[in-house]
Structure formats: structure tokens, C-alpha cells
Coordinates of C-alpha atoms and ligand atoms in Angstrom, one line a residue:
M253 CA 60.9 66.1 -67.3
W254 CA 60.4 66.1 -63.6
R255 CA 59.2 63.0 -61.8
W256 CA 58.4 62.4 -58.2
I257 CA 60.1 59.3 -56.9
V258 CA 59.1 57.8 -53.6
R259 CA 62.3 57.5 -51.8
T260 CA 63.6 57.2 -48.2
C261 CA 67.0 56.9 -46.7
E262 CA 67.5 55.5 -43.3
F263 CA 70.8 54.8 -41.4
T264 CA 70.7 52.1 -38.7
A265 CA 74.3 51.9 -37.4
R266 CA 77.3 54.2 -37.5
D267 CA 81.0 54.0 -36.8
G268 CA 82.6 57.4 -37.0
T269 CA 81.3 59.0 -40.2
G270 CA 80.9 55.6 -41.8
R271 CA 77.3 54.2 -41.6
I272 CA 75.1 51.4 -42.7
G273 CA 71.5 51.8 -43.8
R274 CA 68.9 51.4 -46.6
L275 CA 67.9 53.4 -49.5
R276 CA 64.4 52.8 -50.8
M277 CA 63.5 53.9 -54.3
E278 CA 59.9 53.2 -55.4
D279 CA 59.5 49.5 -54.5
K280 CA 63.2 48.6 -54.5
E281 CA 65.6 48.6 -51.6
Y282 CA 69.4 49.0 -51.6
L283 CA 71.8 48.2 -48.8
L284 CA 74.2 51.0 -47.9
P285 CA 77.1 51.2 -48.2
G286 CA 76.8 49.3 -51.5
A287 CA 77.8 49.3 -55.2
Y288 CA 75.0 49.1 -57.8
D289 CA 74.4 49.7 -61.5
T290 CA 73.3 53.2 -60.7
R291 CA 72.3 54.1 -64.3
T292 CA 69.3 51.8 -64.0
I293 CA 68.4 53.2 -60.6
F294 CA 68.7 56.8 -61.7
P295 CA 67.6 57.3 -65.4
A296 CA 68.8 61.0 -65.2
L297 CA 72.5 59.7 -65.2
Q298 CA 72.1 58.5 -68.8
T299 CA 71.4 62.0 -70.1
R300 CA 73.7 64.3 -68.0
R301 CA 76.4 64.7 -70.6
L302 CA 78.5 67.4 -68.9
D303 CA 79.3 65.3 -65.9
A304 CA 82.5 63.9 -67.4
L305 CA 83.9 67.4 -68.2
F306 CA 83.2 69.0 -64.9
P307 CA 86.1 70.7 -63.2
T308 CA 86.1 70.4 -59.5
D309 CA 86.9 73.9 -58.4
N310 CA 86.1 76.8 -60.8
P311 CA 83.2 79.0 -59.4
E312 CA 82.3 80.7 -62.7
F313 CA 82.2 77.5 -64.7
V314 CA 80.3 75.7 -62.0
A315 CA 77.6 78.5 -61.9
K316 CA 77.2 78.3 -65.6
F317 CA 77.0 74.5 -66.1
H318 CA 75.9 73.0 -62.8
T319 CA 73.1 70.5 -63.5
R320 CA 69.7 71.4 -62.3
D321 CA 67.2 68.9 -63.7
G322 CA 65.3 68.2 -60.5
E323 CA 66.1 64.6 -60.7
Q324 CA 67.9 62.3 -58.3
P325 CA 70.8 62.1 -57.6
I326 CA 71.1 65.8 -56.9
P327 CA 74.6 67.2 -57.9
I328 CA 76.2 69.0 -55.0
H329 CA 79.1 71.4 -55.2
V330 CA 80.9 73.7 -52.7
H331 CA 80.1 76.7 -55.0
V332 CA 76.4 75.9 -55.4
D333 CA 73.9 76.1 -52.5
D334 CA 71.0 74.1 -54.0
P335 CA 68.4 72.9 -51.5
C336 CA 68.6 69.2 -50.6
G337 CA 66.3 67.5 -48.2
S338 CA 66.3 64.4 -46.0
G339 CA 66.2 61.2 -48.0
D340 CA 67.7 62.8 -51.1
V341 CA 70.5 61.1 -53.0
V342 CA 73.3 63.5 -53.6
I343 CA 76.2 63.1 -56.0
T344 CA 79.7 64.6 -55.9
Q345 CA 80.5 64.8 -59.6
N346 CA 84.0 64.0 -60.8
W347 CA 85.4 63.3 -57.4
H348 CA 87.2 60.2 -58.7
T349 CA 90.5 62.0 -58.8
M350 CA 89.9 63.8 -55.4
L351 CA 91.4 61.0 -53.3
K352 CA 94.8 62.0 -54.6
Q353 CA 94.4 65.5 -53.2
P354 CA 93.6 64.8 -49.5
R355 CA 93.6 68.4 -48.4
D356 CA 91.0 69.5 -51.1
F357 CA 89.0 66.3 -50.5
I358 CA 88.6 67.0 -46.8
R359 CA 88.0 70.8 -47.2
Q360 CA 85.2 70.2 -49.7
L361 CA 83.8 67.2 -47.8
L362 CA 83.5 69.2 -44.6
L363 CA 81.8 72.2 -46.3
L364 CA 79.2 69.9 -47.9
K365 CA 78.7 67.6 -44.9
T366 CA 77.9 70.5 -42.6
R367 CA 75.5 72.1 -45.2
L368 CA 73.4 69.0 -46.0
P369 CA 71.0 67.1 -43.7
P370 CA 72.7 64.0 -42.2
D371 CA 70.1 61.6 -43.6
T372 CA 71.0 62.2 -47.3
C373 CA 72.5 59.4 -49.2
W374 CA 76.0 60.2 -50.6
Y375 CA 76.9 58.9 -54.0
Y376 CA 80.6 58.8 -55.0
P377 CA 80.6 58.1 -58.7
G378 CA 83.2 56.5 -60.8
G379 CA 86.0 56.0 -58.3
I380 CA 85.5 53.2 -55.8
L381 CA 87.9 50.2 -55.9
P382 CA 88.3 47.4 -53.4
E383 CA 91.5 49.2 -52.1
N384 CA 89.8 52.5 -51.3
A385 CA 86.3 51.3 -50.3
A386 CA 87.1 51.6 -46.6
I387 CA 88.4 55.1 -46.7
L388 CA 85.5 56.3 -48.9
V389 CA 82.9 54.8 -46.5
H390 CA 84.8 56.3 -43.6
S391 CA 84.6 59.7 -45.3
G392 CA 80.8 59.4 -45.3
F393 CA 80.0 58.0 -48.7
D394 CA 77.2 55.5 -49.0
L395 CA 76.4 54.7 -52.6
F396 CA 78.8 53.5 -55.3
D397 CA 78.9 52.1 -58.9
F398 CA 81.1 49.7 -60.9
I399 CA 82.7 52.3 -63.2
G400 CA 86.1 52.3 -61.4
V401 CA 86.4 48.5 -61.3
D402 CA 85.1 48.0 -64.9
L403 CA 87.8 50.5 -66.0
K404 CA 90.4 48.4 -64.2
S405 CA 89.1 45.3 -66.0
A406 CA 89.3 47.1 -69.4
Q407 CA 93.0 48.0 -68.5
G408 CA 93.6 44.3 -67.6
R409 CA 94.1 44.8 -63.9
F410 CA 93.2 42.3 -61.3
C411 CA 91.8 44.1 -58.2
L412 CA 92.2 43.0 -54.5
P413 CA 91.7 45.1 -51.4
D414 CA 95.5 45.7 -51.2
G415 CA 95.8 47.1 -54.7
D416 CA 95.7 45.8 -58.3
Y417 CA 97.9 43.3 -60.2
P418 CA 98.5 42.2 -63.8
E419 CA 95.6 40.2 -65.3
S420 CA 97.6 37.0 -65.1
A421 CA 97.1 37.1 -61.3
I422 CA 93.7 35.5 -62.0
N423 CA 95.5 32.2 -62.4
E424 CA 97.5 32.5 -59.1
G425 CA 94.8 31.0 -56.9
L426 CA 94.4 34.4 -55.1
C427 CA 90.6 34.2 -55.3
T428 CA 88.1 31.4 -56.0
C429 CA 85.0 33.5 -56.9
S430 CA 82.8 32.6 -59.8
G431 CA 84.6 35.1 -62.0
C432 CA 88.0 33.6 -61.3
Q433 CA 86.7 30.1 -62.0
A434 CA 85.4 31.2 -65.4
G435 CA 88.4 33.4 -66.1
D436 CA 86.2 36.5 -66.2
L437 CA 88.2 39.5 -65.0
R438 CA 85.3 41.9 -65.0
D439 CA 83.2 39.5 -62.9
H440 CA 86.0 39.0 -60.4
N441 CA 86.7 42.8 -60.0
R442 CA 83.0 43.5 -59.3
H443 CA 82.8 40.5 -57.0
T444 CA 85.8 41.7 -55.0
L445 CA 84.3 45.2 -54.6
M446 CA 81.0 43.8 -53.4
Q447 CA 82.7 41.5 -51.0
E448 CA 84.8 44.3 -49.6
L449 CA 81.6 46.4 -49.0
A450 CA 79.9 43.5 -47.3
L451 CA 82.9 43.2 -45.0
I452 CA 82.7 46.9 -44.3
R453 CA 79.0 46.7 -43.5
M454 CA 79.7 43.8 -41.0
R455 CA 82.6 45.8 -39.4
I456 CA 80.3 48.8 -38.9
R457 CA 77.6 46.6 -37.5
T458 CA 80.0 45.0 -35.0
G459 CA 81.6 48.3 -34.0
T460 CA 85.1 47.3 -35.2
F461 CA 85.3 49.3 -38.5
R462 CA 88.0 51.7 -37.2
E463 CA 90.5 48.9 -36.5
F464 CA 89.8 47.4 -40.0
L465 CA 90.2 50.8 -41.6
E466 CA 93.6 51.4 -40.0
G467 CA 94.9 48.2 -41.6
R468 CA 93.3 48.8 -45.0
I469 CA 94.6 52.4 -45.7
R470 CA 98.2 51.3 -45.6
T471 CA 98.3 50.7 -49.4
R472 CA 98.5 54.4 -50.3
P473 CA 99.9 57.4 -48.5
S474 CA 96.9 59.6 -49.6
Y475 CA 94.4 57.3 -47.8
V476 CA 96.5 57.6 -44.6
S477 CA 96.5 61.4 -45.1
I478 CA 92.7 61.5 -45.4
L479 CA 92.3 59.5 -42.2
R480 CA 94.7 61.8 -40.3
H481 CA 93.1 65.0 -41.6
L482 CA 89.6 63.6 -40.7
D483 CA 90.7 62.7 -37.2
R484 CA 91.5 66.3 -36.5
T485 CA 88.0 67.5 -37.5
A486 CA 85.0 68.4 -35.3
L487 CA 82.9 66.3 -37.7
M488 CA 84.7 63.1 -36.7
E489 CA 84.5 63.9 -33.0
Q490 CA 80.8 64.5 -33.3
H491 CA 80.3 61.1 -35.0
T492 CA 82.5 59.1 -32.7
P493 CA 80.5 57.1 -30.1
V494 CA 81.4 57.7 -26.5
T495 CA 81.6 53.9 -25.9
R496 CA 81.7 50.6 -27.6
P497 CA 81.0 47.1 -26.4
T498 CA 84.1 45.9 -28.2
P499 CA 87.8 46.4 -27.3
F500 CA 89.7 49.5 -28.5
I501 CA 92.6 48.0 -30.3
A502 CA 95.5 50.5 -30.6
S503 CA 97.7 48.7 -33.0
S504 CA 99.0 51.5 -35.3
G505 CA 100.6 54.9 -34.8
D506 CA 97.3 56.5 -35.9
S507 CA 95.4 55.0 -32.9
I508 CA 96.9 57.7 -30.7
H509 CA 95.0 60.3 -32.7
R510 CA 91.7 58.6 -32.5
P511 CA 88.9 60.9 -31.3
E512 CA 88.2 58.6 -28.4
V513 CA 91.8 59.1 -27.1
K514 CA 91.7 62.9 -27.5
R515 CA 88.2 63.0 -25.9
F516 CA 89.4 61.0 -22.8
A517 CA 92.4 63.3 -22.3
E518 CA 90.3 66.4 -22.8
R519 CA 87.6 65.3 -20.4
L520 CA 90.3 64.2 -17.9
L521 CA 91.7 67.8 -17.9
T522 CA 88.4 69.7 -18.2
R523 CA 85.6 67.6 -16.6
Y524 CA 87.2 65.2 -14.1
I525 CA 86.9 65.9 -10.4
P526 CA 89.5 64.0 -8.3
P527 CA 88.8 62.9 -4.7
L528 CA 90.0 64.9 -1.8
A529 CA 93.6 63.5 -1.4
D530 CA 96.9 65.2 -0.9
V531 CA 99.1 62.2 -1.9
A532 CA 99.1 60.7 -5.4
V533 CA 100.9 57.4 -6.5
L534 CA 101.8 56.9 -10.1
L535 CA 101.5 53.3 -11.2
P536 CA 102.3 51.3 -14.3
C537 CA 99.4 49.9 -16.4
S538 CA 98.5 46.3 -16.7
A539 CA 97.6 44.2 -19.7
R540 CA 94.4 43.1 -18.0
K541 CA 91.5 45.6 -17.9
P542 CA 90.1 47.0 -15.7
Y543 CA 93.5 47.3 -14.1
S544 CA 92.1 46.5 -10.6
L545 CA 91.4 42.9 -11.7
S546 CA 95.1 42.3 -12.6
Q547 CA 97.5 40.6 -10.1
S548 CA 100.0 43.4 -10.2
H549 CA 97.3 46.0 -9.3
H550 CA 96.0 43.8 -6.6
R551 CA 99.5 44.0 -5.1
Y552 CA 99.7 47.8 -5.5
T553 CA 96.4 48.4 -3.9
Q554 CA 97.3 46.1 -1.0
A555 CA 100.4 48.1 -0.4
I556 CA 98.7 51.5 -0.8
R557 CA 95.6 50.6 1.4
R558 CA 93.8 53.7 0.1
R559 CA 96.3 56.1 1.6
A560 CA 96.8 57.8 -1.8
H561 CA 95.0 58.6 -5.0
E562 CA 96.1 56.1 -7.6
L563 CA 97.0 57.4 -11.1
I564 CA 97.9 54.9 -13.8
L565 CA 100.3 55.9 -16.6
T566 CA 99.5 54.4 -19.9
S567 CA 99.7 54.7 -23.7
P568 CA 97.7 55.9 -25.6
L569 CA 95.4 57.5 -23.0
G570 CA 98.2 59.2 -21.0
L571 CA 96.8 59.0 -17.5
V572 CA 93.9 57.1 -15.9
P573 CA 92.9 57.8 -12.3
R574 CA 91.8 54.6 -10.5
D575 CA 88.2 55.8 -9.9
I576 CA 87.6 56.2 -13.7
E577 CA 89.4 53.1 -14.9
L578 CA 86.0 51.7 -16.1
V579 CA 85.4 54.7 -18.4
Y580 CA 85.7 53.8 -22.1
P581 CA 88.3 53.3 -23.6
A582 CA 90.3 52.9 -20.4
S583 CA 88.7 49.6 -19.5
Q584 CA 88.6 48.3 -23.1
Y585 CA 91.9 49.0 -24.8
D586 CA 94.5 46.6 -26.1
V587 CA 98.0 47.7 -27.2
P588 CA 101.1 45.8 -28.3
V589 CA 103.3 45.8 -25.2
T590 CA 107.0 46.1 -25.9
G591 CA 108.2 48.1 -22.9
Y592 CA 109.4 50.7 -25.4
W593 CA 107.3 53.9 -25.9
D594 CA 107.9 55.9 -29.0
H595 CA 108.4 59.7 -29.1
E596 CA 104.8 60.6 -29.8
E597 CA 103.5 58.3 -27.0
R598 CA 106.0 59.8 -24.5
F599 CA 105.1 63.3 -25.4
Q600 CA 101.3 62.6 -25.1
I601 CA 101.7 60.9 -21.7
A602 CA 104.1 63.5 -20.2
D603 CA 102.0 66.4 -21.6
T604 CA 98.7 65.0 -20.1
L605 CA 100.4 64.2 -16.7
A606 CA 102.0 67.6 -16.5
K607 CA 98.8 69.4 -17.2
Y608 CA 96.9 67.2 -14.7
L609 CA 99.4 67.8 -11.9
I610 CA 99.4 71.6 -12.5
K611 CA 95.6 71.6 -12.4
H612 CA 95.4 69.3 -9.3
P613 CA 98.3 69.9 -7.0
Y614 CA 99.2 67.2 -4.5
R615 CA 101.3 67.6 -1.4
R616 CA 103.3 64.5 -2.4
V617 CA 103.6 62.6 -5.7
I618 CA 105.1 59.2 -5.5
A619 CA 106.3 57.4 -8.7
H620 CA 106.0 53.7 -8.2
L621 CA 107.5 53.2 -11.7
D622 CA 110.6 52.0 -13.3
G623 CA 112.3 52.2 -16.8
D624 CA 110.7 54.4 -19.5
A625 CA 107.6 55.1 -17.4
L626 CA 109.7 56.6 -14.6
L627 CA 111.6 58.8 -17.2
I628 CA 108.3 60.1 -18.6
A629 CA 106.9 60.8 -15.2
Q630 CA 110.1 62.7 -14.3
Q631 CA 109.8 64.7 -17.5
A632 CA 106.1 65.6 -16.6
A633 CA 107.2 66.5 -13.0
D634 CA 109.8 68.9 -14.3
I635 CA 107.3 70.7 -16.6
A636 CA 104.8 70.9 -13.6
G637 CA 107.6 72.1 -11.3
I638 CA 107.1 69.4 -8.7
T639 CA 109.4 66.9 -7.0
L640 CA 108.8 63.2 -7.5
E641 CA 109.4 60.6 -4.8
S642 CA 110.5 57.2 -6.1
T643 CA 109.7 53.9 -4.4
C644 CA 111.1 51.5 -7.0
S645 CA 114.7 50.4 -6.4
T646 CA 113.5 47.1 -8.0
H647 CA 110.7 46.1 -10.4
P648 CA 107.4 47.6 -9.2
T649 CA 105.7 44.3 -8.4
E650 CA 108.6 42.9 -6.3
S651 CA 108.2 42.7 -2.6
D652 CA 111.0 45.1 -1.8
A653 CA 109.5 47.8 -4.0
L654 CA 106.0 47.2 -2.5
R655 CA 107.4 47.4 1.0
Q656 CA 109.1 50.7 0.1
L657 CA 105.7 52.0 -1.2
G658 CA 103.9 50.9 1.9
D659 CA 106.5 52.6 4.2
A660 CA 106.4 55.8 2.1
L661 CA 102.7 56.0 2.9
S662 CA 102.8 55.3 6.6
G663 CA 100.8 57.9 8.6
E664 CA 98.9 59.2 5.5
K665 CA 95.1 59.5 5.7
K666 CA 92.7 57.3 3.9
V667 CA 91.1 58.6 0.7
K668 CA 87.3 58.2 0.6
N669 CA 85.6 56.1 -2.1
H670 CA 85.2 58.3 -5.2
L671 CA 83.9 56.0 -7.9
L672 CA 80.6 57.6 -8.5
R673 CA 81.6 61.3 -8.3
G674 CA 84.6 60.6 -10.5
M675 CA 82.6 58.7 -13.1
V676 CA 79.7 61.2 -13.1
S677 CA 82.2 64.1 -13.6
M678 CA 83.7 62.3 -16.7
Q679 CA 80.4 61.1 -18.3
F680 CA 78.1 64.1 -17.5
G681 CA 80.5 66.9 -16.8
Y682 CA 78.7 67.4 -13.5
D683 CA 79.8 67.7 -9.9
L684 CA 77.6 65.2 -8.0
R685 CA 77.6 66.1 -4.3
V686 CA 74.9 63.9 -2.7
P687 CA 75.5 62.4 0.8
G688 CA 74.3 59.0 1.9
L689 CA 75.0 57.1 -1.4
E690 CA 75.9 53.4 -1.0
A691 CA 77.7 51.3 -3.6
K692 CA 76.7 47.7 -3.7
G693 CA 77.6 44.6 -5.7
S694 CA 80.9 43.1 -6.8
Y695 CA 83.2 45.4 -8.7
P696 CA 82.9 46.3 -11.6
E697 CA 79.2 45.4 -11.4
V698 CA 78.2 48.2 -9.1
I699 CA 74.8 49.5 -8.2
V700 CA 74.5 52.8 -6.3
K701 CA 71.6 53.2 -3.9
K702 CA 70.2 55.9 -1.6
N703 CA 67.7 54.9 1.0
R704 CA 67.4 51.4 -0.6
Q705 CA 66.4 53.0 -3.9
Q706 CA 68.5 52.4 -7.0
I707 CA 70.1 55.6 -8.3
F708 CA 72.8 54.4 -10.7
S709 CA 74.1 51.2 -12.1
V710 CA 77.5 50.7 -13.8
E711 CA 77.4 48.9 -17.1
P712 CA 80.8 47.1 -17.1
S713 CA 80.9 46.2 -20.8
T714 CA 80.7 49.8 -21.9
G715 CA 82.0 51.6 -18.8
M716 CA 78.8 53.8 -18.6
L717 CA 76.8 54.9 -15.6
R718 CA 73.1 54.4 -16.1
P719 CA 71.0 56.8 -14.0
T720 CA 67.4 55.9 -13.0
F721 CA 64.9 58.8 -12.9
E722 CA 66.0 59.3 -9.3
G723 CA 69.6 59.5 -10.5
W724 CA 68.7 62.0 -13.2
A725 CA 67.1 64.2 -10.6
M726 CA 70.5 64.5 -9.0
I727 CA 72.2 65.5 -12.2
E728 CA 70.6 68.8 -12.6
S729 CA 71.8 69.8 -16.1
G730 CA 73.0 68.4 -19.4
Y731 CA 72.4 65.4 -21.6
R732 CA 68.7 66.2 -22.0
V733 CA 66.7 65.5 -25.2
Y734 CA 63.5 67.5 -25.6
I735 CA 60.5 65.9 -27.4
D736 CA 57.1 67.0 -28.6
N737 CA 53.8 66.6 -26.8
F738 CA 53.5 62.8 -26.8
V739 CA 54.0 59.7 -24.7
P740 CA 56.8 57.5 -26.3
Q741 CA 55.6 54.1 -27.5
G742 CA 59.0 52.4 -27.8
D743 CA 62.1 54.2 -29.1
I744 CA 62.3 58.0 -29.8
L745 CA 62.6 58.7 -33.5
A746 CA 64.5 61.6 -34.9
P747 CA 61.5 63.6 -36.1
G748 CA 60.1 63.6 -32.6
V749 CA 63.1 65.4 -31.2
I750 CA 62.8 69.2 -30.8
E751 CA 66.1 70.0 -29.1
A752 CA 69.0 68.1 -27.7
D753 CA 72.1 69.1 -25.6
P754 CA 74.8 69.6 -28.3
V755 CA 77.3 67.5 -26.3
I756 CA 75.3 64.3 -26.8
R757 CA 77.1 61.6 -28.8
E758 CA 76.1 58.2 -29.8
G759 CA 76.2 55.9 -26.8
D760 CA 75.5 58.6 -24.2
E761 CA 72.9 58.1 -21.5
V762 CA 70.2 60.7 -21.9
L763 CA 67.1 62.0 -20.2
V764 CA 64.2 62.5 -22.6
I765 CA 61.8 65.3 -21.5
G766 CA 58.4 66.1 -23.0
D767 CA 55.1 67.7 -21.8
K768 CA 53.4 64.3 -21.4
A769 CA 56.3 62.0 -20.4
M770 CA 59.9 61.6 -19.4
A771 CA 62.1 58.7 -20.5
T772 CA 65.6 57.3 -19.8
G773 CA 67.6 55.8 -22.6
R774 CA 70.7 55.7 -24.7
A775 CA 71.4 58.0 -27.6
V776 CA 71.8 56.2 -31.0
M777 CA 73.0 59.3 -32.8
S778 CA 74.7 62.7 -32.0
A779 CA 72.6 65.7 -30.9
D780 CA 73.1 67.4 -34.3
E781 CA 71.9 64.3 -36.2
M782 CA 68.8 63.9 -33.9
V783 CA 67.8 67.5 -34.6
R784 CA 68.6 67.6 -38.3
S785 CA 67.4 64.1 -39.4
H786 CA 63.9 63.1 -40.4
R787 CA 64.4 59.3 -40.1
G788 CA 66.0 56.8 -37.8
V789 CA 66.0 56.0 -34.1
A790 CA 67.4 58.8 -32.0
V791 CA 67.1 57.4 -28.5
R792 CA 66.7 53.7 -27.4
V793 CA 64.3 54.0 -24.6
R794 CA 64.8 52.1 -21.3
K795 CA 62.0 53.4 -19.2
V796 CA 59.1 55.8 -19.7
K797 CA 57.3 57.8 -17.0
K798 CA 54.0 59.5 -17.9
L799 CA 53.6 62.9 -16.4
D800 CA 50.3 64.0 -14.8
G801 CA 48.2 66.7 -16.4
Ligands
ZN126 ZN1 87.9 36.2 -58.0

């Protein structure tokens, strides 16, 4: 029997492919990601008997036995192309063993994720445990049940986010939940799962889920594999915000592969336009960000006195030119500093620097570095076929070294202020050549004006440039969102978006264009999600301008 159920699914915050939102079914509402007694939400689950026998990858068997009863949740399979719409709840049947096969898991996940609308609710049946909740949410699953933890209870296993222990662990004082107090293992295991999901929701809301995830996945190699496979996918890049208001904490070897790191290096080599300068100075990074505000960098800039383009060598970003030190995550990252760089970090920095120096040749490159950093710069110079000059016979911050640096630059021309053009090139991929711009304010809180009119402002907490309508008039292409024939009252919702520049990611500054109005604002989702979703805020609007006619 086919029943129409009033249902909606709306996502309000994202962190990579993990997201939080709400599923509404009839008059009930469910927080996502969350674990529920799904058989009471979806009566169809009580009658689908074949579920338990379903093989994951046999096309003929799937074609013959795939469930089609028109009820929610809709079974999805790589070999079946059933229509699913926005707001539908979809179920990946028998995926509870898939986590042990990372390659298959990712292959099937990517096929299905690209095929279905982004605002579908993904139900992963039977397999969630406190230890794998983070990697499942990161993979884009929203809805879960208690089958996995109840099975653990039946097997006499005590679950925690770092794995499971013999039942006797309930007496070890590891947890003080109501289940533990009553000696009820099943209650404890369910409680632990719900607590883990609540923590995940909070981490997504505060933009710190990735750091949490990197810690959580260490319990099983297959979870680490899934993270690493996903990091290499276009899906993950598409869902990674361009900026966050929170620090980027690079505390594991996997941080170097984060989409934000790859994106920075890629934009540095493809988008970034350096100032007109024929001398470059390579500098060490500082713990304080932005680097300019550190004591060591204050000394370097005093010695250099703008007679060279300053390039900062750093892990995991590789290379950060001074004029884009505010761009995320350059201004926001925090790494454990040991003075020792491992093989992968060395390779990444040398590779980025070599490619940069080949693309942008300087007449002189001065390495104001010592130790490992100098060796890495030398390696990059060898690849690029250039000769490095060195100005550090002592530690870079010591007066002898600083004097050497100043002397090496005597007679060199001053480099013009390049902050705006550099930042515009990184953020918008656009070459801004407008004369007569004035930068005001105290760095990094900068406002750019032309003829006393504000054109751009720098948002120091996110490292983003915010153009006014006059600023947008100077950036002639890209980062546009096209809407229908209406004047926005508040934020732009996804159904109102007709088209969006495919490069737009969450956090990007965008210009909204319609027949009746224009608006400036910040993208809340990627272009793909704006175009394919039927619910949710697409652009947080800052200013609206009605158009005549
Ligand atoms: Zn407990």
C-alpha cells in the first residue's frame, strides 16, 4: 500500500560532507545526524524481509530483488537508477560491512552522492557504533539506528568512542550514565552513541568537526583509509568551505592532505598574481598569525624595508607570499612546532616553491633561512634551476643576520603595496587593475576606498575580502549567483537560485543578480548544492539593491 507522507529535509550547517539539519515526518521532527528507532518512523522497514540477505554488488540479483514499494526510506543501489527527490529519505541496504572495504565504500558512495539530490536524508542501517559515528557522518550519512549497538550489547560488549570492551568494563567507572548506574549495558551503549552524535553535531556547528574526526578515526586503519580516499575526491573539495572563523589545527599527518591545503597551493600556483618585484626574500614562518604581527617578522620587514617581495616558507601550506598572509588558512593555522619537518612536509614545500619560482622568475632570490628550511629552499632552487643567495650566518632573527639581509638589499627598488590585487587574485581568480585605490585602517582591519567611497573591506577573522556593489563592479566576472524575477526579502533560498558559478564554495563572497534586484552576500552552500537543492539558505544576504524597471 502506498501512502503519502509529509516530509521535508533541511540542512543548516556543513563541515565537509558532514552536515547537521532536521528531518520532518508528518508532525515529528528529528535532529540530524541522529540515531532513532527507525522501525517506528518507517513502517515499511518492518515488512521488507529481503533486506538482510541483500548482496552489495551483484547486478542481476539486484535487478531481480531490489525493493520498490514506494515507501520511505527509498533503497538506493549503484546498479539501480530509481528516481529520488529532494526531501526523500534514502537507505543504503546492507552497508554495515562496507566500512571494512574502504575502496568499495568510497566508489559506491561517490556514484550515489553525485546521482542523488544533495537535500536527501541518508540512512545508514545497522552499522553505526560510537567508534565509527564520526567517519560515517563525514562520509555524508545523516540517519542511523540502534541495531549495531544493540548487537554489541547482546554480545556483551561495552562501547566507547575508542572501541569496545568486555562487559565487566561497566564497573570500571568509565562512564556515569543512567545505564551504567543501573548496570544496564544496552542502555549504556545506546546512550554512548547518542552522546557521540550530539558531540558531532556540536563540532559541525562550531566548524571544528575535521579536527575532531582526525582524532577519532585512529582506532581502525579502515577509517583512516576512508578519510584519505575521500580527501582525494572532487566531492570533498566541493563541500569544503573556503574559510572558517576557527583555527585550522594541523596536528596529524593527514592534515597535509586536507582540501584547504591543496586548494591554497593550487590557487597560489594558478590564480595568484605577485607584485612587480625582481627580488624575493624567503623567510621562516612564525607561530603568531598573521605573521606580520609577530616580533620576528617585524624585524624582517624592518630590515627589508619593502625592497623585496617577501615569501614565507611554512608547513603544511608550502609557501605564503606576504600580501596574501590573511587568506585562509594562512592566517589561521596552528601546527606543532618541533623544528623538524618530515619527508612529506619537505616534499610539499619544496615542490610548491620550485613550481612558484619557475612560474614567477625573480632576478635575485635571497634565502633568509637556516637549518631544515634552508635545505628545503635549496632543494627547490635546484629543481627550478636558480641560484639562492643566503643571508643567515647566524639565526635569522639575530642582528648580524638582519644586518646581512639589509646590506644584501641595498640599492634595490621599493615594491609597491600589493595587498588588494594579491588577495583579489586568490579569492576571485581575477586580475584587478584599478588605479587610485587607497587602503585605510590598521592592519589587518583594512578598508579600501576610491574617491572616498568604500570598495572593499577585509574581514580579519576569515581572511576574506568583502566587495561592496562598487567593488563588484570592478570584478567583472565570476562568483555570480543568478536568481529569479524577485526582490530578495532576507536571505536567498536554494529554490530561488537559477544558476551559480560552479567555483562557488561555502563561505565565498558572491554577487546575486536578478531581473528586479542585485545583492551582495556570503554563500552558505556550494554552487552545485544551490542549484540542485530545494530547501535551505543558499546565500546570506548583506545588502540588496532594487533595480529600476
Ligand atoms: Zn554509561
